[in-house]
Amino acid sequence: MSKEDNVNKEVPPLLFDHFWRYDEVMDFISRLAAARPELVKLSKLGQSREGRDIPLLTITDNSTGAAEDKPAYLIHGNIHAAELSGTHAALYTARQLLVDPGAADLLKRIAFYIVPRLNPDGAEFIVTTSGRVRSRTDRTAREPNTLYQQDLNDDGLILTMRQLHPDGPFVVDAQDTRLLIRRRKEHQGSFYRLLPEGLIHDWDGSDNIRVEGRSLDWNRNWSYDWRPEPEQPGAGDFPFSEPEMRAMAEFIHSHPNLFAILGYHTGPGAVLRPPSTGSDTDLLESDWQVLQELAQIGAEATGLPIYPAIKYHAADKRDINLRGHFHNFGYHHLGLYVFEFELGILANSAGITTEELLAATKDEQREAIARRLMAWWDQQEQRDPVYVPWTPFSHPQLGRVEIGGLLRRHLAGRTLPDLERIAQGTYRFTLEHASRHPRITVEDVTVDRVASEIYRLRIRVANRGQFPTHISEKGKSLRRLRPLRVEIHLAHGAELLSCEGHRDLGHLAGLTDSRMLEWFIAVLKGGTQQVTSSLAEIRVFGGTGGNLSLVIPMPK
Ligand SMILES: [Zn+2]
């Protein structure tokens, strides 16, 4: 057994056996950082509203420079509370980067920032109760006649309450009595209304019961094209009004080295790309081509179909406009090629495709899918507890109800073994996407003595990465993607005879673009400050291509 194998053993395994509570996430990443301190730094993005640290992993080979000086790739997961799969997928990539020999070279050149659980409060509510929250529900301002979720029968879960009611819009499905289906005119007998398990605040006894308070969707809280509620449901009070999102915005804007961002979600499995409003014609033609090409790599690696975000909806709907959404923020504000992976829902694990799920727009179609899902679930040997039988309960306000039904926590994601397969694919995509990073190099360094005390220094500054330093064509015009700047710092006793001590080079295209720079330097002899070992130091500030510094030795 080699030494490397021994070291690898200390990296904790990532088990795809259950969704993790916050403490389990923190424990795992602490052990990752402890096992590979030369590659992983653990810090926090910020603090959640309820006071939890939002963990941030910085992964790079520190022996080749600090993360801030390298091109960087950001991954975030679990912005939506129930989308716990995103945490596991992000952590899968984090762990693979440490143990995959194929990633070692990449980690010398670039850094990864990984935020596996952007929404620790919402996720904790879902993991511990299986209740329902988009990103955050405002449960502090209690409104009258509003039901707030709560575990009433002490089984540790927030499930569904069904109650017989003459106006009830649901009936028990004759084909699968565990399910409730929409009431139709031919239905007779027992009609049910459904409510989440909980209590109604300040109830006036009427049937007009609201469910929960204001619901916030943080993927409508990004700054580009933000619109207020109710025009854009879930938008929040202003762009980045949510503290977790503000922490993300501050991180992004203080890291000009970012060249790509990937978000993990859990809807019907898909590779999502910009745009999130309007149409493909809002993207520059050449950028659209690169987005398509990269999305195709993601689709081949994962087996998931590609959708521009505007078309990720039920098949009978028009294109959608998602205001304040990640995709348009990433492309229009940052100039980056950004993607989201919708990792898939339980129905995908049951063999129901995303195309089928989006095409099921009628009640009968949706009911048929629910029956297929239950039939598949019945056949599983090792199965998650997806269904809890309906059990009578005496509700303090509503009287006789039954509590039970499907666990939303498990419906919202693939089975975990199935998720591992997808996470392997998203990791391969990330490596491919990341390997295109811009890469600033200094080449062809020569120092010639042109007169007794005068030297000519020449260097070539090049971008040998595939992406240009402005990443997308869109990025060319944005202030955020910083153009290159070169500075020369002379040793004591040396003096610049020509040009300025700094040069602004603008952006460099990918692979084949470089600039020759030349300085004439006088070295004063006989002064008290003798130039001995080094002549100068060259510093290159490369924006997305990395920063570097190079000491030019005094020629012999
Ligand atoms: Zn989502």
Coordinates of C-alpha atoms and ligand atoms in Angstrom, one line a residue:
M1 CA 0.0 0.0 0.0
S2 CA 1.4 3.4 -1.0
K3 CA 1.7 6.3 1.3
E4 CA -1.0 8.1 -0.7
D5 CA -3.5 5.3 0.0
N6 CA -2.8 5.7 3.7
V7 CA -3.5 9.4 3.5
N8 CA -6.7 8.8 1.5
K9 CA -8.0 6.6 4.3
E10 CA -8.3 9.6 6.6
V11 CA -10.7 11.4 4.2
P12 CA -14.1 10.5 5.6
P13 CA -16.5 8.5 3.4
L14 CA -19.6 10.4 2.1
L15 CA -22.5 8.0 2.7
F16 CA -25.5 8.4 0.5
D17 CA -27.8 6.8 3.1
H18 CA -29.8 9.6 4.7
F19 CA -30.2 13.4 4.4
W20 CA -28.1 15.3 6.9
R21 CA -28.9 17.6 9.8
Y22 CA -26.8 20.7 10.1
D23 CA -24.5 19.1 12.7
E24 CA -23.8 16.2 10.4
V25 CA -22.8 18.6 7.6
M26 CA -20.5 20.5 9.9
D27 CA -18.9 17.4 11.3
F28 CA -18.3 16.0 7.8
I29 CA -16.6 19.1 6.4
S30 CA -14.5 19.5 9.6
R31 CA -13.2 16.0 9.1
L32 CA -12.5 16.8 5.4
A33 CA -10.5 19.8 6.4
A34 CA -8.7 17.9 9.1
A35 CA -7.7 15.1 6.7
R36 CA -6.4 17.4 4.0
P37 CA -5.3 20.7 5.6
E38 CA -3.0 21.4 2.7
L39 CA -6.0 21.5 0.4
V40 CA -9.0 22.5 2.4
K41 CA -9.8 25.6 4.4
L42 CA -13.0 25.8 6.3
S43 CA -14.6 29.2 7.0
K44 CA -18.0 30.7 6.9
L45 CA -19.8 32.6 4.2
G46 CA -21.9 34.4 6.8
Q47 CA -24.6 33.8 9.3
S48 CA -28.1 32.6 8.8
R49 CA -31.1 34.5 10.2
E50 CA -31.3 32.0 13.1
G51 CA -27.7 32.3 13.8
R52 CA -26.1 29.3 12.1
D53 CA -22.8 29.7 10.4
I54 CA -23.1 29.1 6.6
P55 CA -20.1 26.8 5.9
L56 CA -17.7 27.7 3.1
L57 CA -15.0 25.3 1.9
T58 CA -12.0 26.7 0.0
I59 CA -10.2 23.9 -1.9
T60 CA -6.9 24.5 -3.6
D61 CA -3.4 23.2 -3.5
N62 CA -1.9 25.8 -1.2
S63 CA 1.6 24.9 -2.1
T64 CA 1.1 26.7 -5.4
G65 CA -0.4 29.8 -4.1
A66 CA -3.4 31.2 -2.3
A67 CA -7.0 30.7 -3.5
E68 CA -7.5 34.5 -4.0
D69 CA -4.6 34.5 -6.5
K70 CA -6.1 31.7 -8.7
P71 CA -9.1 31.5 -11.0
A72 CA -12.0 30.2 -8.9
Y73 CA -15.1 28.1 -9.4
L74 CA -18.0 28.5 -7.0
I75 CA -20.6 25.8 -6.2
H76 CA -23.7 26.4 -4.0
G77 CA -26.4 24.0 -2.9
N78 CA -29.6 23.9 -0.9
I79 CA -30.8 27.5 -1.4
H80 CA -34.3 25.9 -1.4
A81 CA -35.0 24.3 2.0
A82 CA -36.3 21.0 0.8
E83 CA -33.6 20.5 -1.8
L84 CA -31.3 18.6 0.5
S85 CA -29.8 16.6 -2.4
G86 CA -27.8 19.8 -3.3
T87 CA -25.8 19.5 -0.1
H88 CA -24.8 15.9 -0.8
A89 CA -23.9 16.7 -4.4
A90 CA -21.8 19.7 -3.4
L91 CA -20.0 17.6 -0.8
Y92 CA -19.5 14.8 -3.3
T93 CA -17.5 17.2 -5.5
A94 CA -15.7 18.6 -2.5
R95 CA -14.6 15.2 -1.4
Q96 CA -13.7 14.0 -4.9
L97 CA -11.4 17.0 -5.4
L98 CA -9.4 15.7 -2.5
V99 CA -9.2 12.0 -3.4
D100 CA -9.3 12.0 -7.2
P101 CA -5.7 12.0 -8.6
G102 CA -7.2 13.5 -11.8
A103 CA -8.0 16.7 -9.9
A104 CA -4.6 17.2 -8.4
D105 CA -3.2 19.2 -11.3
L106 CA -6.3 21.4 -11.6
L107 CA -6.0 22.2 -7.8
K108 CA -2.5 23.5 -8.4
R109 CA -3.9 26.1 -10.8
I110 CA -7.4 27.0 -9.6
A111 CA -9.5 27.1 -6.4
F112 CA -13.0 25.9 -5.6
Y113 CA -15.3 27.6 -3.3
I114 CA -18.1 25.3 -2.1
V115 CA -21.2 26.3 -0.1
P116 CA -23.0 23.0 0.5
R117 CA -25.8 24.4 2.5
L118 CA -26.7 28.0 1.7
N119 CA -29.9 27.8 3.6
P120 CA -29.1 26.0 6.9
D121 CA -32.3 27.1 8.7
G122 CA -34.7 26.0 6.1
A123 CA -32.9 22.8 5.5
E124 CA -32.9 22.0 9.3
F125 CA -36.7 22.5 9.4
I126 CA -37.1 20.1 6.5
V127 CA -34.7 17.5 7.7
T128 CA -36.2 17.4 11.2
T129 CA -39.9 17.7 10.3
S130 CA -40.5 17.0 6.6
G131 CA -42.7 20.1 6.6
R132 CA -43.0 22.6 3.8
V133 CA -40.9 25.7 3.2
R134 CA -39.6 27.2 -0.1
S135 CA -36.6 29.1 1.2
R136 CA -38.0 30.8 4.3
T137 CA -41.5 31.3 5.6
D138 CA -42.1 34.3 7.8
R139 CA -43.5 32.6 10.9
T140 CA -42.7 35.5 13.2
A141 CA -45.6 37.8 12.4
R142 CA -48.6 35.5 13.3
E143 CA -51.6 36.4 11.2
P144 CA -55.2 35.6 12.0
N145 CA -56.9 32.6 10.4
T146 CA -53.5 31.3 9.4
L147 CA -52.3 27.8 9.9
Y148 CA -48.8 27.4 11.1
Q149 CA -47.1 24.1 10.7
Q150 CA -46.5 22.0 13.8
D151 CA -46.1 18.4 14.8
L152 CA -49.3 17.7 16.6
N153 CA -49.3 14.0 17.2
D154 CA -45.7 13.8 18.5
D155 CA -44.4 11.5 15.7
G156 CA -41.6 14.0 14.9
L157 CA -43.0 14.8 11.5
I158 CA -45.2 17.5 10.0
L159 CA -47.4 15.6 7.6
T160 CA -50.8 16.3 6.0
M161 CA -54.2 16.6 7.8
R162 CA -57.2 15.4 5.9
Q163 CA -60.7 16.2 7.0
L164 CA -64.1 15.2 5.7
H165 CA -65.8 18.4 4.4
P166 CA -68.8 18.9 2.1
D167 CA -66.7 21.3 -0.1
G168 CA -63.6 19.1 0.1
P169 CA -61.7 19.1 -3.3
F170 CA -60.2 15.6 -2.8
V171 CA -61.4 12.0 -2.7
V172 CA -59.6 8.8 -1.9
D173 CA -58.2 7.2 -5.0
A174 CA -60.1 4.0 -5.7
Q175 CA -57.0 2.5 -7.4
D176 CA -54.5 3.3 -4.6
T177 CA -56.3 4.1 -1.3
R178 CA -53.1 5.7 0.1
L179 CA -53.5 8.6 -2.4
L180 CA -56.0 11.4 -2.7
I181 CA -57.0 12.6 -6.1
R182 CA -58.9 15.7 -7.3
R183 CA -62.7 15.6 -6.9
R184 CA -64.6 15.3 -10.2
K185 CA -68.3 15.6 -11.0
E186 CA -68.8 11.8 -11.2
H187 CA -67.3 11.3 -7.7
Q188 CA -69.7 10.4 -4.9
G189 CA -69.3 10.0 -1.1
S190 CA -66.5 11.2 1.1
F191 CA -64.8 14.4 0.2
Y192 CA -61.7 15.7 2.0
R193 CA -60.0 19.0 2.4
L194 CA -56.2 18.9 3.0
L195 CA -54.1 21.1 5.3
P196 CA -50.6 20.8 6.6
E197 CA -50.3 19.5 10.1
G198 CA -50.5 22.5 12.4
L199 CA -52.6 24.9 14.4
I200 CA -54.6 27.9 13.2
H201 CA -53.6 31.2 14.7
D202 CA -56.5 33.4 16.0
W203 CA -59.1 31.4 14.1
D204 CA -62.6 32.8 13.6
G205 CA -64.0 29.3 12.9
S206 CA -64.6 29.9 9.2
D207 CA -63.5 27.7 6.4
N208 CA -61.3 30.5 5.1
I209 CA -57.9 29.2 6.4
R210 CA -54.7 30.5 5.0
V211 CA -51.6 28.4 5.2
E212 CA -48.4 29.9 6.8
G213 CA -47.1 33.4 6.4
R214 CA -45.3 35.1 3.6
S215 CA -43.2 32.6 1.6
L216 CA -39.7 33.7 0.4
D217 CA -37.9 32.2 -2.6
W218 CA -34.3 33.2 -2.4
N219 CA -33.8 32.2 -6.1
R220 CA -35.9 35.3 -6.8
N221 CA -33.8 37.5 -4.5
W222 CA -30.7 38.0 -6.8
S223 CA -30.2 41.5 -8.0
Y224 CA -30.6 41.3 -11.8
D225 CA -34.1 42.1 -13.0
W226 CA -35.5 41.9 -9.5
R227 CA -39.2 42.7 -9.2
P228 CA -41.3 43.2 -6.0
E229 CA -44.0 40.9 -4.8
P230 CA -46.6 40.1 -5.9
E231 CA -45.3 40.6 -9.4
Q232 CA -42.6 38.1 -8.6
P233 CA -43.7 35.8 -5.8
G234 CA -41.1 35.2 -3.1
A235 CA -38.9 38.1 -4.3
G236 CA -38.3 39.5 -0.8
D237 CA -38.1 43.2 0.2
F238 CA -35.3 44.2 -2.1
P239 CA -32.4 42.4 -4.0
F240 CA -30.3 40.4 -1.5
S241 CA -32.7 41.4 1.4
E242 CA -32.2 38.0 2.9
P243 CA -29.0 37.8 5.1
E244 CA -27.9 34.5 3.6
M245 CA -28.2 35.9 0.1
R246 CA -26.5 39.1 1.0
A247 CA -23.6 37.1 2.4
M248 CA -23.4 35.3 -1.0
A249 CA -23.5 38.6 -2.9
E250 CA -20.8 40.1 -0.8
F251 CA -18.7 37.0 -1.3
I252 CA -19.2 37.1 -5.1
H253 CA -18.4 40.8 -5.4
S254 CA -15.3 40.5 -3.3
H255 CA -13.9 37.7 -5.4
P256 CA -13.0 39.0 -8.8
N257 CA -11.2 35.7 -9.4
L258 CA -14.5 33.8 -9.9
F259 CA -14.9 32.5 -13.4
A260 CA -17.8 30.1 -13.0
I261 CA -20.7 29.4 -10.7
L262 CA -22.8 26.3 -10.4
G263 CA -26.0 25.9 -8.3
Y264 CA -27.6 22.6 -7.1
H265 CA -31.3 22.2 -7.0
T266 CA -33.8 19.4 -6.8
G267 CA -36.6 19.6 -9.3
P268 CA -37.3 17.1 -12.1
G269 CA -33.8 16.2 -13.3
A270 CA -32.4 18.8 -15.7
V271 CA -29.3 20.8 -16.7
L272 CA -30.6 24.4 -16.6
R273 CA -28.8 27.3 -18.3
P274 CA -29.6 31.0 -18.8
P275 CA -31.7 32.9 -19.6
S276 CA -34.3 33.0 -16.9
T277 CA -36.4 35.7 -18.6
G278 CA -37.1 36.6 -22.1
S279 CA -35.6 34.4 -24.8
D280 CA -32.3 33.0 -26.1
T281 CA -32.0 36.1 -28.2
D282 CA -31.2 38.1 -25.0
L283 CA -27.9 36.3 -24.9
L284 CA -25.0 37.2 -27.2
E285 CA -24.8 34.7 -30.0
S286 CA -21.3 33.4 -29.2
D287 CA -22.1 33.2 -25.5
W288 CA -25.2 31.2 -26.3
Q289 CA -23.1 28.7 -28.3
V290 CA -20.7 28.2 -25.4
L291 CA -23.6 27.8 -22.9
Q292 CA -25.1 25.2 -25.2
E293 CA -21.8 23.4 -25.6
L294 CA -21.1 23.3 -21.8
A295 CA -24.7 22.2 -21.1
Q296 CA -24.3 19.4 -23.5
I297 CA -21.2 18.2 -21.6
G298 CA -23.4 18.3 -18.4
A299 CA -26.1 16.4 -20.1
E300 CA -23.8 13.7 -21.3
A301 CA -22.1 13.4 -17.9
T302 CA -25.4 13.0 -16.0
G303 CA -28.0 11.8 -18.5
L304 CA -30.1 14.8 -17.7
P305 CA -32.0 16.8 -20.4
I306 CA -31.0 20.4 -21.0
Y307 CA -33.5 23.3 -20.5
P308 CA -33.0 27.0 -20.6
A309 CA -34.6 28.2 -17.4
I310 CA -37.4 30.0 -19.3
K311 CA -38.6 26.6 -20.6
Y312 CA -38.4 24.5 -17.5
H313 CA -42.1 24.3 -16.7
A314 CA -45.2 22.3 -17.4
A315 CA -45.6 21.6 -21.1
D316 CA -48.9 23.5 -21.5
K317 CA -47.5 26.8 -20.2
R318 CA -45.9 29.7 -22.0
D319 CA -42.2 30.5 -21.4
I320 CA -41.7 31.7 -17.9
N321 CA -40.0 34.9 -16.6
L322 CA -38.1 34.3 -13.4
R323 CA -37.3 37.7 -12.0
G324 CA -34.3 38.1 -9.6
H325 CA -33.1 34.6 -10.6
F326 CA -29.6 33.2 -10.4
H327 CA -29.2 32.6 -14.2
N328 CA -29.7 36.2 -15.4
F329 CA -27.7 37.5 -12.4
G330 CA -24.8 35.2 -13.3
Y331 CA -24.8 36.0 -17.0
H332 CA -25.8 39.7 -17.1
H333 CA -24.3 40.9 -13.9
L334 CA -21.2 38.7 -13.7
G335 CA -20.6 37.9 -17.3
L336 CA -20.1 34.2 -16.4
Y337 CA -21.4 30.9 -17.8
V338 CA -23.5 29.8 -14.9
F339 CA -25.6 26.6 -14.6
E340 CA -28.0 24.9 -12.3
F341 CA -28.4 21.2 -12.0
E342 CA -31.9 20.1 -11.0
L343 CA -30.7 16.8 -9.5
G344 CA -34.1 15.0 -9.8
I345 CA -37.0 14.1 -7.6
L346 CA -38.2 10.7 -6.3
A347 CA -40.3 10.2 -9.4
N348 CA -37.1 10.3 -11.5
S349 CA -35.7 7.4 -9.4
A350 CA -39.0 5.6 -10.1
G351 CA -38.1 5.7 -13.8
I352 CA -40.5 8.6 -14.7
T353 CA -38.6 11.0 -17.0
T354 CA -38.5 14.7 -16.6
E355 CA -40.1 15.0 -20.0
E356 CA -43.0 12.9 -18.8
L357 CA -43.3 14.9 -15.5
L358 CA -43.4 18.2 -17.4
A359 CA -45.9 16.8 -19.9
A360 CA -48.3 15.7 -17.2
T361 CA -50.5 18.8 -17.1
K362 CA -53.9 17.2 -16.5
D363 CA -55.1 15.8 -13.2
E364 CA -55.5 12.3 -14.7
Q365 CA -51.9 12.3 -15.9
R366 CA -50.6 13.5 -12.6
E367 CA -52.6 10.8 -10.7
A368 CA -51.2 8.1 -13.0
I369 CA -47.7 9.3 -12.2
A370 CA -48.4 9.2 -8.5
R371 CA -49.7 5.6 -8.8
R372 CA -46.6 4.6 -10.8
L373 CA -44.5 6.1 -8.1
M374 CA -46.3 4.2 -5.3
A375 CA -46.2 0.9 -7.3
W376 CA -42.4 1.4 -7.8
W377 CA -41.9 2.2 -4.1
D378 CA -43.8 -0.9 -3.0
Q379 CA -41.2 -3.0 -5.0
Q380 CA -38.2 -1.5 -3.4
E381 CA -36.4 -3.6 -0.8
Q382 CA -34.5 -0.8 0.9
R383 CA -36.9 2.0 0.8
D384 CA -37.2 5.3 2.4
P385 CA -40.2 5.9 4.6
V386 CA -42.2 7.8 1.9
Y387 CA -45.7 7.1 3.1
V388 CA -47.3 7.3 6.6
P389 CA -50.7 5.7 6.9
W390 CA -53.7 8.0 7.7
T391 CA -54.3 7.9 11.4
P392 CA -57.2 9.5 13.3
F393 CA -56.4 12.5 15.4
S394 CA -58.5 14.8 17.5
H395 CA -57.5 18.3 16.4
P396 CA -58.0 20.9 19.1
Q397 CA -59.6 23.3 16.6
L398 CA -60.9 21.3 13.7
G399 CA -62.1 18.3 15.6
R400 CA -61.8 14.9 13.9
V401 CA -59.0 14.7 11.3
E402 CA -56.6 12.1 10.0
I403 CA -52.8 12.8 9.9
G404 CA -50.6 11.0 7.4
G405 CA -49.7 10.9 3.7
L406 CA -46.5 11.3 1.7
L407 CA -43.3 12.7 3.2
R408 CA -42.5 15.8 1.1
R409 CA -38.9 15.5 2.3
H410 CA -38.5 12.3 0.4
L411 CA -40.6 13.2 -2.6
A412 CA -38.4 16.2 -3.2
G413 CA -35.3 14.3 -4.1
R414 CA -34.0 11.1 -5.7
T415 CA -33.2 8.1 -3.6
L416 CA -29.8 8.8 -2.2
P417 CA -28.1 5.8 -4.0
D418 CA -29.5 7.2 -7.2
L419 CA -28.4 10.7 -6.4
E420 CA -24.8 9.4 -6.0
R421 CA -24.8 8.4 -9.6
I422 CA -25.9 11.8 -10.7
A423 CA -23.4 13.5 -8.4
Q424 CA -20.6 11.5 -10.1
G425 CA -21.8 13.1 -13.4
T426 CA -22.0 16.6 -12.1
Y427 CA -18.5 16.2 -10.7
R428 CA -17.2 15.2 -14.2
F429 CA -19.0 18.2 -15.6
T430 CA -17.4 20.5 -13.1
L431 CA -13.9 19.2 -13.9
E432 CA -14.5 19.8 -17.6
H433 CA -16.0 23.3 -17.1
A434 CA -13.3 24.2 -14.6
S435 CA -10.5 23.0 -16.8
R436 CA -11.3 25.8 -19.3
H437 CA -10.3 28.5 -16.8
P438 CA -8.3 31.4 -18.1
R439 CA -4.6 31.0 -17.2
I440 CA -2.2 33.9 -17.1
T441 CA 1.4 33.1 -17.6
V442 CA 4.6 35.0 -18.0
E443 CA 6.9 33.6 -20.7
D444 CA 10.0 34.4 -22.7
V445 CA 11.7 36.4 -20.0
T446 CA 15.0 37.9 -21.3
V447 CA 17.3 40.4 -19.8
D448 CA 20.0 41.8 -22.2
R449 CA 22.8 44.2 -21.4
V450 CA 22.5 46.9 -24.0
A451 CA 25.1 49.3 -22.6
S452 CA 27.5 49.2 -19.6
E453 CA 24.9 50.0 -17.0
I454 CA 21.7 49.6 -19.0
Y455 CA 19.5 46.5 -19.3
R456 CA 16.6 45.6 -21.5
L457 CA 13.9 43.4 -19.9
R458 CA 11.4 41.7 -22.0
I459 CA 8.5 39.4 -21.0
R460 CA 5.5 37.9 -22.7
V461 CA 2.2 37.9 -20.7
A462 CA -0.2 35.3 -22.1
N463 CA -3.5 33.7 -21.5
R464 CA -3.0 29.9 -22.0
G465 CA -6.4 28.9 -20.7
Q466 CA -9.3 28.2 -22.9
F467 CA -11.7 30.9 -21.6
P468 CA -10.7 34.5 -22.4
T469 CA -10.1 36.6 -19.3
H470 CA -13.5 38.3 -19.7
I471 CA -15.0 34.7 -19.9
S472 CA -18.1 35.6 -22.0
E473 CA -18.5 38.2 -24.7
K474 CA -21.0 39.8 -22.2
G475 CA -18.2 40.0 -19.7
K476 CA -16.0 42.1 -21.9
S477 CA -18.1 45.2 -21.2
L478 CA -18.6 44.6 -17.4
R479 CA -16.4 46.4 -14.9
R480 CA -16.5 43.3 -12.7
L481 CA -14.3 41.2 -14.8
R482 CA -11.0 43.0 -14.3
P483 CA -8.6 43.4 -17.2
L484 CA -4.9 42.6 -16.8
R485 CA -2.5 45.0 -15.1
V486 CA 1.3 44.5 -15.0
E487 CA 3.6 46.2 -12.5
I488 CA 7.3 46.3 -12.3
H489 CA 9.0 46.9 -9.0
L490 CA 12.7 47.6 -9.3
A491 CA 15.4 46.6 -6.8
H492 CA 17.1 49.4 -4.9
G493 CA 19.6 51.1 -7.1
A494 CA 17.8 50.3 -10.3
E495 CA 15.9 52.9 -12.3
L496 CA 13.4 52.7 -15.1
L497 CA 14.5 54.5 -18.2
S498 CA 11.4 54.0 -20.4
C499 CA 7.7 53.6 -20.0
E500 CA 5.7 53.6 -16.8
G501 CA 6.1 51.2 -14.0
H502 CA 2.7 49.7 -14.7
R503 CA 0.9 48.7 -17.9
D504 CA -2.8 48.0 -18.3
L505 CA -3.2 45.3 -20.9
G506 CA -6.9 45.0 -21.2
H507 CA -8.3 41.5 -21.6
L508 CA -6.7 38.5 -23.3
A509 CA -8.5 36.1 -25.5
G510 CA -8.1 32.3 -24.8
L511 CA -5.1 30.2 -25.6
T512 CA -3.4 32.2 -28.3
D513 CA -3.3 35.8 -27.0
S514 CA -0.3 37.4 -25.5
R515 CA 1.5 40.8 -25.2
M516 CA 5.2 41.5 -25.3
L517 CA 6.4 44.0 -22.8
E518 CA 9.7 45.8 -22.7
W519 CA 11.5 48.0 -20.2
F520 CA 14.9 49.6 -20.2
I521 CA 16.5 49.7 -16.7
A522 CA 19.6 51.5 -15.6
V523 CA 21.6 50.0 -12.8
L524 CA 23.6 52.6 -10.9
K525 CA 27.1 51.5 -10.0
G526 CA 29.1 52.8 -7.1
G527 CA 26.1 53.9 -5.0
T528 CA 25.6 52.8 -1.5
Q529 CA 22.7 50.6 -2.6
Q530 CA 24.2 47.9 -4.8
V531 CA 22.0 45.8 -7.0
T532 CA 23.1 42.3 -6.4
S533 CA 20.7 39.4 -6.6
S534 CA 17.5 40.5 -8.2
L535 CA 16.9 43.2 -10.7
A536 CA 13.1 43.6 -10.4
E537 CA 9.9 41.9 -9.5
I538 CA 7.0 41.6 -12.1
R539 CA 3.5 41.4 -10.7
V540 CA 0.6 40.5 -12.9
F541 CA -3.0 41.1 -11.7
G542 CA -5.0 38.8 -13.9
G543 CA -8.6 39.1 -12.8
T544 CA -10.2 35.7 -13.6
G545 CA -6.8 34.4 -15.0
G546 CA -4.9 34.5 -11.7
N547 CA -2.4 36.8 -10.1
L548 CA 1.3 36.1 -10.2
S549 CA 4.6 37.5 -9.3
L550 CA 8.0 36.8 -10.8
V551 CA 11.4 37.8 -9.5
I552 CA 13.9 38.7 -12.3
P553 CA 17.4 37.9 -11.3
M554 CA 20.3 40.2 -12.0
P555 CA 22.2 38.8 -15.0
K556 CA 25.7 37.6 -14.3
Ligands
ZN1 ZN -34.5 24.8 -6.3

